[in-house]
Tab-separated table of C-alpha atoms and ligand atoms in Angstrom:
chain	number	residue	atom	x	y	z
A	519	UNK	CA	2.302	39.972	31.260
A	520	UNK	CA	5.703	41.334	29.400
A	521	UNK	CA	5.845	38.183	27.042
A	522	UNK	CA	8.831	38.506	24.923
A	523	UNK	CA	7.331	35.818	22.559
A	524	UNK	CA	4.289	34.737	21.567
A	525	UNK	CA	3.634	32.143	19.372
A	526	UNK	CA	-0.102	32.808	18.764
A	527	UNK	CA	1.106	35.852	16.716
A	528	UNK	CA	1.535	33.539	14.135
A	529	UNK	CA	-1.847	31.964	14.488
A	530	UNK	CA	-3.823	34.884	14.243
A	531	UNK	CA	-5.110	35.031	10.829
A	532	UNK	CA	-5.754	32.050	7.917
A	533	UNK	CA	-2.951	34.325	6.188
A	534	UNK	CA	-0.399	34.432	8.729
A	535	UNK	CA	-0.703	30.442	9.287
A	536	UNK	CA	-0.969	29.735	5.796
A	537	UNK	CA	3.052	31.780	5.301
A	538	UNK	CA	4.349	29.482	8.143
A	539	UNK	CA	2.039	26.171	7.690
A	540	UNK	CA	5.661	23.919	7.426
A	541	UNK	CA	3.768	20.785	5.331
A	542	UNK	CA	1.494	20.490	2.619
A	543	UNK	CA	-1.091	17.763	0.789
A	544	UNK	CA	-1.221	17.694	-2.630
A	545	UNK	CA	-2.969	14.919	-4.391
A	546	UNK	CA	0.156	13.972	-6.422
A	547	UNK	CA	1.046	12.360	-2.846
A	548	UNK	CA	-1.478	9.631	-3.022
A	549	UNK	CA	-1.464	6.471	-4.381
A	550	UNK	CA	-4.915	5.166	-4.568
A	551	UNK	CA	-5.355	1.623	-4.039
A	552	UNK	CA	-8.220	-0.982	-6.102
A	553	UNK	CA	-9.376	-3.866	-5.749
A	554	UNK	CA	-10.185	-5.925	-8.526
A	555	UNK	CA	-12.600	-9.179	-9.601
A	556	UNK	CA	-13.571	-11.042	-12.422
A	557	UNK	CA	-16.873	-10.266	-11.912
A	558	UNK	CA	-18.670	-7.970	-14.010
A	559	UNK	CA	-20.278	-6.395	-10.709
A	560	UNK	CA	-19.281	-3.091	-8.882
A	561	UNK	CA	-19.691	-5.048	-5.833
A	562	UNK	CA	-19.049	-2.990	-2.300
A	563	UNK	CA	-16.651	-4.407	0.172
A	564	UNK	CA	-18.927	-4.400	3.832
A	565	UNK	CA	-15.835	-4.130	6.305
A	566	UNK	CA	-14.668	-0.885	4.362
A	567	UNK	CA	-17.488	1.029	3.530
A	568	UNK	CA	-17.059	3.397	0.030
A	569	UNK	CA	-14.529	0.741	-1.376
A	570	UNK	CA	-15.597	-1.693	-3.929
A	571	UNK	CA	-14.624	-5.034	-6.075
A	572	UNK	CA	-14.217	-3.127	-9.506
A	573	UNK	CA	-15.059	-5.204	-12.217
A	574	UNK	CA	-12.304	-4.532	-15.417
A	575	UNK	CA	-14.823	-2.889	-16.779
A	576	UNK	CA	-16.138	-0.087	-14.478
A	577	UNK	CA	-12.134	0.315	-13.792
A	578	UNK	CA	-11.323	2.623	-15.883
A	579	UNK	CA	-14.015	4.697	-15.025
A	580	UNK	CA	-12.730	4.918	-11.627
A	581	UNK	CA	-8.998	4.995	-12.235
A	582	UNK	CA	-9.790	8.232	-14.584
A	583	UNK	CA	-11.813	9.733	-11.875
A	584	UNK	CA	-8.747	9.694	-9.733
A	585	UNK	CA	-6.999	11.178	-12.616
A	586	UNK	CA	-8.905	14.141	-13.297
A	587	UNK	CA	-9.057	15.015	-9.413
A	588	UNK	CA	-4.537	15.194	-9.881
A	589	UNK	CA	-3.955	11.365	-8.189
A	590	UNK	CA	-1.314	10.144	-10.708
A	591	UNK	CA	-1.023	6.270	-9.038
A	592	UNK	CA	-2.891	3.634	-8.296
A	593	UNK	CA	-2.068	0.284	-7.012
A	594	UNK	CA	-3.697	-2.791	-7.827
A	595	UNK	CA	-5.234	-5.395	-5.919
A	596	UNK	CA	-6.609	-9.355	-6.937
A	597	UNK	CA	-10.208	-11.314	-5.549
A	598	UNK	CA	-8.997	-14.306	-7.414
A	599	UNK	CA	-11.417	-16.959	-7.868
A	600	UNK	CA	-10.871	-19.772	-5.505
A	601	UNK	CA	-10.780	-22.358	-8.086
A	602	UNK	CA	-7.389	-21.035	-9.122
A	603	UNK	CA	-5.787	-20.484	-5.958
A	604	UNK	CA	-3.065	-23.300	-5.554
A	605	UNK	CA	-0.010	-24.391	-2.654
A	606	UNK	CA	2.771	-22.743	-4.926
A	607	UNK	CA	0.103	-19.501	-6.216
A	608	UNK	CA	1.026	-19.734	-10.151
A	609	UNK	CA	-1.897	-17.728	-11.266
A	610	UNK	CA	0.490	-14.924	-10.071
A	611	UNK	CA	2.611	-15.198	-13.312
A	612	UNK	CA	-0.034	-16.062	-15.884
A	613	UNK	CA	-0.042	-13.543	-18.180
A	614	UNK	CA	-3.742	-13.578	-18.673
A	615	UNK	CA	-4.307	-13.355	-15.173
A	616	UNK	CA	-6.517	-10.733	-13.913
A	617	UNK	CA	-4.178	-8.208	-12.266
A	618	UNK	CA	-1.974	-8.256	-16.139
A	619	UNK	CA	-4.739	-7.859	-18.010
A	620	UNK	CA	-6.249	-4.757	-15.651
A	621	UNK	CA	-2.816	-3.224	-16.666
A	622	UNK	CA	-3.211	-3.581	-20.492
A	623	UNK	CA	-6.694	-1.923	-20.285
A	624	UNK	CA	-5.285	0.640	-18.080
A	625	UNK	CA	-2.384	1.394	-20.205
A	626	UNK	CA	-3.866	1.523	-23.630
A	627	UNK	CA	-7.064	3.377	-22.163
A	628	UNK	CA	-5.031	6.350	-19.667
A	629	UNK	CA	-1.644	5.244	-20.427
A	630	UNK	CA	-0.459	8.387	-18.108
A	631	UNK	CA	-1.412	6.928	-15.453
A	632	UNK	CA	1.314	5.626	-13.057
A	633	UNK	CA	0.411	1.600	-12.230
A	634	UNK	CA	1.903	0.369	-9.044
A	635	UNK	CA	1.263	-4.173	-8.447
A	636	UNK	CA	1.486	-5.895	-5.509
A	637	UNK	CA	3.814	-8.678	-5.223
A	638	UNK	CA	2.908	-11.609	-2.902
A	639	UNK	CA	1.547	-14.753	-3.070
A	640	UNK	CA	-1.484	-14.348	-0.530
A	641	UNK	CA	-4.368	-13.157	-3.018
A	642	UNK	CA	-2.976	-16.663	-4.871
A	643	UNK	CA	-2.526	-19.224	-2.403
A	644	UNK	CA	-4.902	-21.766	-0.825
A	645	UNK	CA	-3.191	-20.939	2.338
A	646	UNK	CA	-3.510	-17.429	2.126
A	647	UNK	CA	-0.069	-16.534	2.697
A	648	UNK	CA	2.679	-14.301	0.941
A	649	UNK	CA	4.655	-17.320	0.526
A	650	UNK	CA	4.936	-21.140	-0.513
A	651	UNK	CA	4.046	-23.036	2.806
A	652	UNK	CA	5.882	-26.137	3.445
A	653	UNK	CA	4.695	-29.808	4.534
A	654	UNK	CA	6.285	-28.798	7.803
A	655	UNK	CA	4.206	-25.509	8.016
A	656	UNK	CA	7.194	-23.180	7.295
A	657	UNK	CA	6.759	-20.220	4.763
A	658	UNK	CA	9.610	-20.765	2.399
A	659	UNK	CA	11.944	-17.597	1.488
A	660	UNK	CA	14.176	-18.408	-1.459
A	661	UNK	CA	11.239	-20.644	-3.850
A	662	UNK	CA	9.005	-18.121	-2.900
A	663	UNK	CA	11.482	-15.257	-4.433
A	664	UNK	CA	11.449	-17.587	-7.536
A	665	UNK	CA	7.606	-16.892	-7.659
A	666	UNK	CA	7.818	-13.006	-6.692
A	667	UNK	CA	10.577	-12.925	-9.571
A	668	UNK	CA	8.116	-14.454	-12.362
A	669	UNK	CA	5.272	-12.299	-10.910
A	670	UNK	CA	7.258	-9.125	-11.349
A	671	UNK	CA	8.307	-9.706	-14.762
A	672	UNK	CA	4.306	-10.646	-16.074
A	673	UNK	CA	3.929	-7.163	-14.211
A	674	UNK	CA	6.059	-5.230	-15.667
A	675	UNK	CA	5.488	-6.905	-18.962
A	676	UNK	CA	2.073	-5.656	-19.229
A	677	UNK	CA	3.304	-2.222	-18.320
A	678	UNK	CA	3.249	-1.616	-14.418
A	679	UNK	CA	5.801	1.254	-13.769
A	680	UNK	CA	5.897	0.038	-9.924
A	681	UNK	CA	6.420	-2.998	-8.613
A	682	UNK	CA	5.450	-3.325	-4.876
A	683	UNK	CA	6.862	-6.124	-2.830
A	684	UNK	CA	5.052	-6.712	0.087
A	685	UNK	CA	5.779	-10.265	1.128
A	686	UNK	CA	9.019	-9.480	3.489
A	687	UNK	CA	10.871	-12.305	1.750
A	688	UNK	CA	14.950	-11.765	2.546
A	689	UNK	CA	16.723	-10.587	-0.402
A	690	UNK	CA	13.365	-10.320	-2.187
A	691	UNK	CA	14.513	-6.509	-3.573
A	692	UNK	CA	18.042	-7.619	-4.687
A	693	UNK	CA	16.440	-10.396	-6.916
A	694	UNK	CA	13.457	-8.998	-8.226
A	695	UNK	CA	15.774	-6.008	-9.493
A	696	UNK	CA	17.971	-8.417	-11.105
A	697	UNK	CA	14.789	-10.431	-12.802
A	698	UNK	CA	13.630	-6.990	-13.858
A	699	UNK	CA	16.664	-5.702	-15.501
A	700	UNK	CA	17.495	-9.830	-17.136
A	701	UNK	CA	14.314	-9.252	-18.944
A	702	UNK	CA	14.717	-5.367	-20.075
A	703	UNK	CA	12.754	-4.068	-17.238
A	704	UNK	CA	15.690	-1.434	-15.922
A	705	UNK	CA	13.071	1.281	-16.421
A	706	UNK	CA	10.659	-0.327	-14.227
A	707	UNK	CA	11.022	1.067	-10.191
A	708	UNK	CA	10.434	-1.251	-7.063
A	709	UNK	CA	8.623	0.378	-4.191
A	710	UNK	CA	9.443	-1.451	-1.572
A	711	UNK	CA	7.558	-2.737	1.594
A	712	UNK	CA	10.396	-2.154	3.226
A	713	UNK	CA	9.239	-2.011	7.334
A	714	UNK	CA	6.304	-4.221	6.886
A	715	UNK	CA	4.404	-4.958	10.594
A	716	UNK	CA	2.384	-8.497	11.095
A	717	UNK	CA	-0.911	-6.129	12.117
A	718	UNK	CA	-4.212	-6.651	12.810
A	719	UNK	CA	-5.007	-3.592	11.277
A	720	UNK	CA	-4.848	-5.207	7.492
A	721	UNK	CA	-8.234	-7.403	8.699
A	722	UNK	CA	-10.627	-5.612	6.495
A	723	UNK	CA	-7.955	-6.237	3.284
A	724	UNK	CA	-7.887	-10.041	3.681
A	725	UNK	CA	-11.757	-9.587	4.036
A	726	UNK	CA	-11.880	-7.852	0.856
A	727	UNK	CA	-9.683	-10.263	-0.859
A	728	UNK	CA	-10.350	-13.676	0.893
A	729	UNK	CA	-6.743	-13.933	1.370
A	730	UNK	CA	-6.148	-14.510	5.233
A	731	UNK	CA	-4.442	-17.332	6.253
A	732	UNK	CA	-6.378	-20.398	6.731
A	733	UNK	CA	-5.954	-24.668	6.330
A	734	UNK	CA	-6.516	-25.978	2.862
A	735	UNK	CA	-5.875	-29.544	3.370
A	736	UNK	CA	-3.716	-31.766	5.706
A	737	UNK	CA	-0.782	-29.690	6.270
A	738	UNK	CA	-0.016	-26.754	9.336
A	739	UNK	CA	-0.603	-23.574	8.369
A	740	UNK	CA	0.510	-20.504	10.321
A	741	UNK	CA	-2.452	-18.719	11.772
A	742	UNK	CA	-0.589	-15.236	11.296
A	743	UNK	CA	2.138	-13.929	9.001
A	744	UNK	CA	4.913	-13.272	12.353
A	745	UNK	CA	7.419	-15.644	10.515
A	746	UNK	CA	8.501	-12.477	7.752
A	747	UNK	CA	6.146	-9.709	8.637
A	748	UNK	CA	7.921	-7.569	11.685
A	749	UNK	CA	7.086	-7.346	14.861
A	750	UNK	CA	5.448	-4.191	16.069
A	751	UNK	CA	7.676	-4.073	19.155
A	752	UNK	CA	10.802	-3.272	16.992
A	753	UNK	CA	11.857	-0.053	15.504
A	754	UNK	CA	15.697	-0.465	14.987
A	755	UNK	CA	15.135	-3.553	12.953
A	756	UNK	CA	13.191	-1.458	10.800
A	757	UNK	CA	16.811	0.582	9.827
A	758	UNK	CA	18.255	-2.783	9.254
A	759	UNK	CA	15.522	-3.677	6.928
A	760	UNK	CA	15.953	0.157	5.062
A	761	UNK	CA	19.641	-0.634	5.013
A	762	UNK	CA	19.025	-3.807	3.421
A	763	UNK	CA	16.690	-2.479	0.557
A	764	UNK	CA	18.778	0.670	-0.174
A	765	UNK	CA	21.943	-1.806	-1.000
A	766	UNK	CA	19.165	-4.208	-2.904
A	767	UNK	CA	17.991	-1.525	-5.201
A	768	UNK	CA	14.599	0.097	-4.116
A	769	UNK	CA	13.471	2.449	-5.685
A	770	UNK	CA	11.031	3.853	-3.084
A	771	UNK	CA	10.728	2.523	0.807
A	772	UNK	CA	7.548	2.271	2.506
A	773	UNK	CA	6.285	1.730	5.871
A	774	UNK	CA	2.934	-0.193	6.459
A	775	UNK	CA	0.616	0.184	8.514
A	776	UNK	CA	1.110	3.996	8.322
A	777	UNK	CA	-1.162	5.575	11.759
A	778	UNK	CA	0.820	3.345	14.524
A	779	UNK	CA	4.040	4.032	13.113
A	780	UNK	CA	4.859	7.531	12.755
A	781	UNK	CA	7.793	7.157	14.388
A	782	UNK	CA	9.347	4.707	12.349
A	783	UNK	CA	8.256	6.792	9.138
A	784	UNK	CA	10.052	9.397	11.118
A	785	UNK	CA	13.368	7.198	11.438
A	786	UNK	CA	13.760	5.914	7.998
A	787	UNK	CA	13.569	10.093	7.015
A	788	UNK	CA	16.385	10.552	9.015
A	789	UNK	CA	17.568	7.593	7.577
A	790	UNK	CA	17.958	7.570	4.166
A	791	UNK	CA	17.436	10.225	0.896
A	792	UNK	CA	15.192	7.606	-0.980
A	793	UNK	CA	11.486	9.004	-1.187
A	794	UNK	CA	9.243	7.137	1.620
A	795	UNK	CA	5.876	6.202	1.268
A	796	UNK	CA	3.410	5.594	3.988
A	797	UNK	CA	0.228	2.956	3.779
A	798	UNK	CA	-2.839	4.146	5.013
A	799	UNK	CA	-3.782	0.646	5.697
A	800	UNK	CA	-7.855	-0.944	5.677
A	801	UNK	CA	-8.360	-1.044	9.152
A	802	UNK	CA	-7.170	2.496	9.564
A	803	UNK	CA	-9.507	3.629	6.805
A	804	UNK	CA	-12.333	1.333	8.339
A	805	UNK	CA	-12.053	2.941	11.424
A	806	UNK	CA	-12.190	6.462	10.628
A	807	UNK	CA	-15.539	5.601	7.974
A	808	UNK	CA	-17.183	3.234	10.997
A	809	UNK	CA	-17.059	6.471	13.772
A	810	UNK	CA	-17.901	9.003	10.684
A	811	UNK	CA	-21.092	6.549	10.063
A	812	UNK	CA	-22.148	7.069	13.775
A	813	UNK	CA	-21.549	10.507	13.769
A	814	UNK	CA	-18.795	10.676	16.019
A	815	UNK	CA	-16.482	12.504	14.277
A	816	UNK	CA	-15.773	14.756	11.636
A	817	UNK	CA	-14.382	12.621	8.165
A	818	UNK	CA	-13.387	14.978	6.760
A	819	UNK	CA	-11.010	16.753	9.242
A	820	UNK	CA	-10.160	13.640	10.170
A	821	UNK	CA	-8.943	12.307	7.287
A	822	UNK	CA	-7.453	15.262	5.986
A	823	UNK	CA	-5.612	15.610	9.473
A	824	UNK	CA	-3.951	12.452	9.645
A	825	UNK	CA	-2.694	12.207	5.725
A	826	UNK	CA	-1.030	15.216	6.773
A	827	UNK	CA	0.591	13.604	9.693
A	828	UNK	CA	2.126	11.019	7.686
A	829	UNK	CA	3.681	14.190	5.257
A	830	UNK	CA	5.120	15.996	8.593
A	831	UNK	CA	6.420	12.786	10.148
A	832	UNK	CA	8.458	12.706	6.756
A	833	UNK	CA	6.441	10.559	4.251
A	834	UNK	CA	6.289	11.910	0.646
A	835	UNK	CA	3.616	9.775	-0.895
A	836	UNK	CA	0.783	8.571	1.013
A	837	UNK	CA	-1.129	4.758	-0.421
A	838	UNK	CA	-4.312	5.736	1.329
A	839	UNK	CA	-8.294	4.429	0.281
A	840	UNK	CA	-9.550	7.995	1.067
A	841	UNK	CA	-7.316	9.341	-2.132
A	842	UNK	CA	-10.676	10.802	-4.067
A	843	UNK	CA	-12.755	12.131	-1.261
A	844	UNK	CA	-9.104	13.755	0.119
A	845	UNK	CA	-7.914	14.937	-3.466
A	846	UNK	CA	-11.753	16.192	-3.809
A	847	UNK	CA	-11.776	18.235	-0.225
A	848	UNK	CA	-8.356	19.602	-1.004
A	849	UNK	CA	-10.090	21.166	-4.172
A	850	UNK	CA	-12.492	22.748	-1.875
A	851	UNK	CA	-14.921	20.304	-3.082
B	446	LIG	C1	-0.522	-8.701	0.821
B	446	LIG	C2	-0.906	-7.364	1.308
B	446	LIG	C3	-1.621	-7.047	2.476
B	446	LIG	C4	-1.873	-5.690	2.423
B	446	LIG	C5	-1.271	-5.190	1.260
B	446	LIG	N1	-0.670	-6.240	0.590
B	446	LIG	C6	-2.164	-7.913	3.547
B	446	LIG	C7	-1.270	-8.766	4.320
B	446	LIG	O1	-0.048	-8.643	4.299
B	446	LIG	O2	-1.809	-9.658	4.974
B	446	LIG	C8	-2.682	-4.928	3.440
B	446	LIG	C9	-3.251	-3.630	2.982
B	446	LIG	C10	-4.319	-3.057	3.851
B	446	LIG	O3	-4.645	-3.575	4.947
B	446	LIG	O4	-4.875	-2.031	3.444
B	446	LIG	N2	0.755	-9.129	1.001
């Protein structure tokens, strides 16, 4: 055949795809997310296999593990005890709570370490959802933001650098920018939840932390979070929702769950200049380690393949649970 072109040329040595290879992993994309308990157990978490409960004091241990393999976040995750889980969640903003105290230790003990919270009222509410619930079963927006707002300060009080809304309140970025900077938190950067689905795929997370919805006493309580979280059938409304956060003050946008929406990771790119992260979610994670388990496929190819394809549909950080055993095979290890 007289091919003119031939784009295996460029495939024919590990040298010759390396000089054209058009995205890269680097651990400084991840964010590596923990879950925390008051325990003082390492105790393993049986719908995501490798991820555990830390107690505060194996933490650090693990936190500078993900340090010395180049991951330079970590977000921060609450099993709060049920006896303080309440209607309105106020163990959010106690200061001795165990998500602000986890900060302290981290700070004073790897104080380079970029600290990324979490703020929603599910891991604190009796009715396991991101906001307060009404008598008439309706998930309040505005007295929930007055929650978020005193969460986000005890946060950033104890020294978070990111705060991470992910309760798709409206207006929730606007005010929790302004609560921030009332309190002399203008150095402190909101990475935003900004096209948040209502997915199954965060079922091993609410196993993890207890926290899916479910009746506490006499009142309705939604069996799913479709009232704020978005439907997966829309992809415009996620621009609306980017629009909206970009005038509100985000820092950083993110799109969650990451593997079933590539293509709105790819819009908000094409979107907008702010950096966009992508969440790996638990159920994508669980999937990947339950088919490994069996032997069906290869982990580590797997894994390593699809954190990349959250980089080339345009994400520049990456809030994955594999962030040690990917940072550790991009070392060659
Ligand atoms: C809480 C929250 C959830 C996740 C992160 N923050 C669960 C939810 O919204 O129900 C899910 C993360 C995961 O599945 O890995 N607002």
């Amino acid at each position: 055949m007289e091919l003119t072109y031939r784009p295996r040329r460029l495939r024919r040595t590990p040298a010759l795809r390396a000089m054209v290879r058009e995205t890269s992993l680097s651990s400084a994309d991840f964010i590596y997310p923990l879950f925390v308990h008051e325990g003082a157990e390492v105790e393993p978490i049986g719908a995501m296999p490798g991820a555990n409960r830390w107690s505060l004091t194996a933490l650090t241990g693990e936190v500078q593990r993900a340090w010395d393999l180049g991951v330079r976040c970590v977000v921060l995750f609450p099993k709060v005890a049920e006896g303080l889980k309440t209607e309105d969640g106020a163990e959010c903003f106690n200061e001795n709570g165990l998500i602000p105290r986890a900060i302290r230790q981290l700070k004073s003990q790897l104080p380079e370490m970029a600290i990324m919270t979490d703020v929603a009222l599910d891991p604190y509410s009796c009715d396991g959802h991101d906001g307060i619930v009404s008598e008439q079963g309706v998930v309040l927006n505005d007295e929930t933001i007055d929650q978020l707002c005193k969460q986000a300060v005890v946060q950033a009080g104890a020294g978070a650098d990111l705060i991470g809304p992910s309760d798709m309140m409206d207006g929730r970025v606007g005010a929790l920018r302004e609560a921030l900077d009332d309190e002399g938190f203008e150095h402190v950067g909101i990475i935003s939840y900004t096209a948040k689905y209502s997915s199954a795929y965060y079922g091993p997370f609410r196993e993890a932390l207890d926290s899916a919805p479910r009746v506490a006493g006499s009142k309705p309580i939604p069996k799913n979070k479709d009232t704020y979280q978005m439907d997966p059938a829309n992809a415009r409304e996620a621009i609306t929702e980017a629009q909206l956060d970009e005038q509100e003050g985000a820092d950083i946008m993110m799109v969650k769950p990451g593997l079933a929406y590539l293509d709105i990771i790819h819009r908000l790119r094409q979107e907008s200049e702010l950096p966009i992260a992508a969440y790996n979610v638990s159920g994508e994670y669980s999937m990947v380690k339950a088919a490994a388990e069996r032997g069906w496929i290869d982990e580590r190819a797997v894994v390593l393949e699809t954190l990349l394809s959250f980089k080339r549909a345009g994400a520049d950080l990456i809030l994955t649970y594999h962030a040690c055993d990917a940072a550790t095979w991009l070392r060659g290890g």
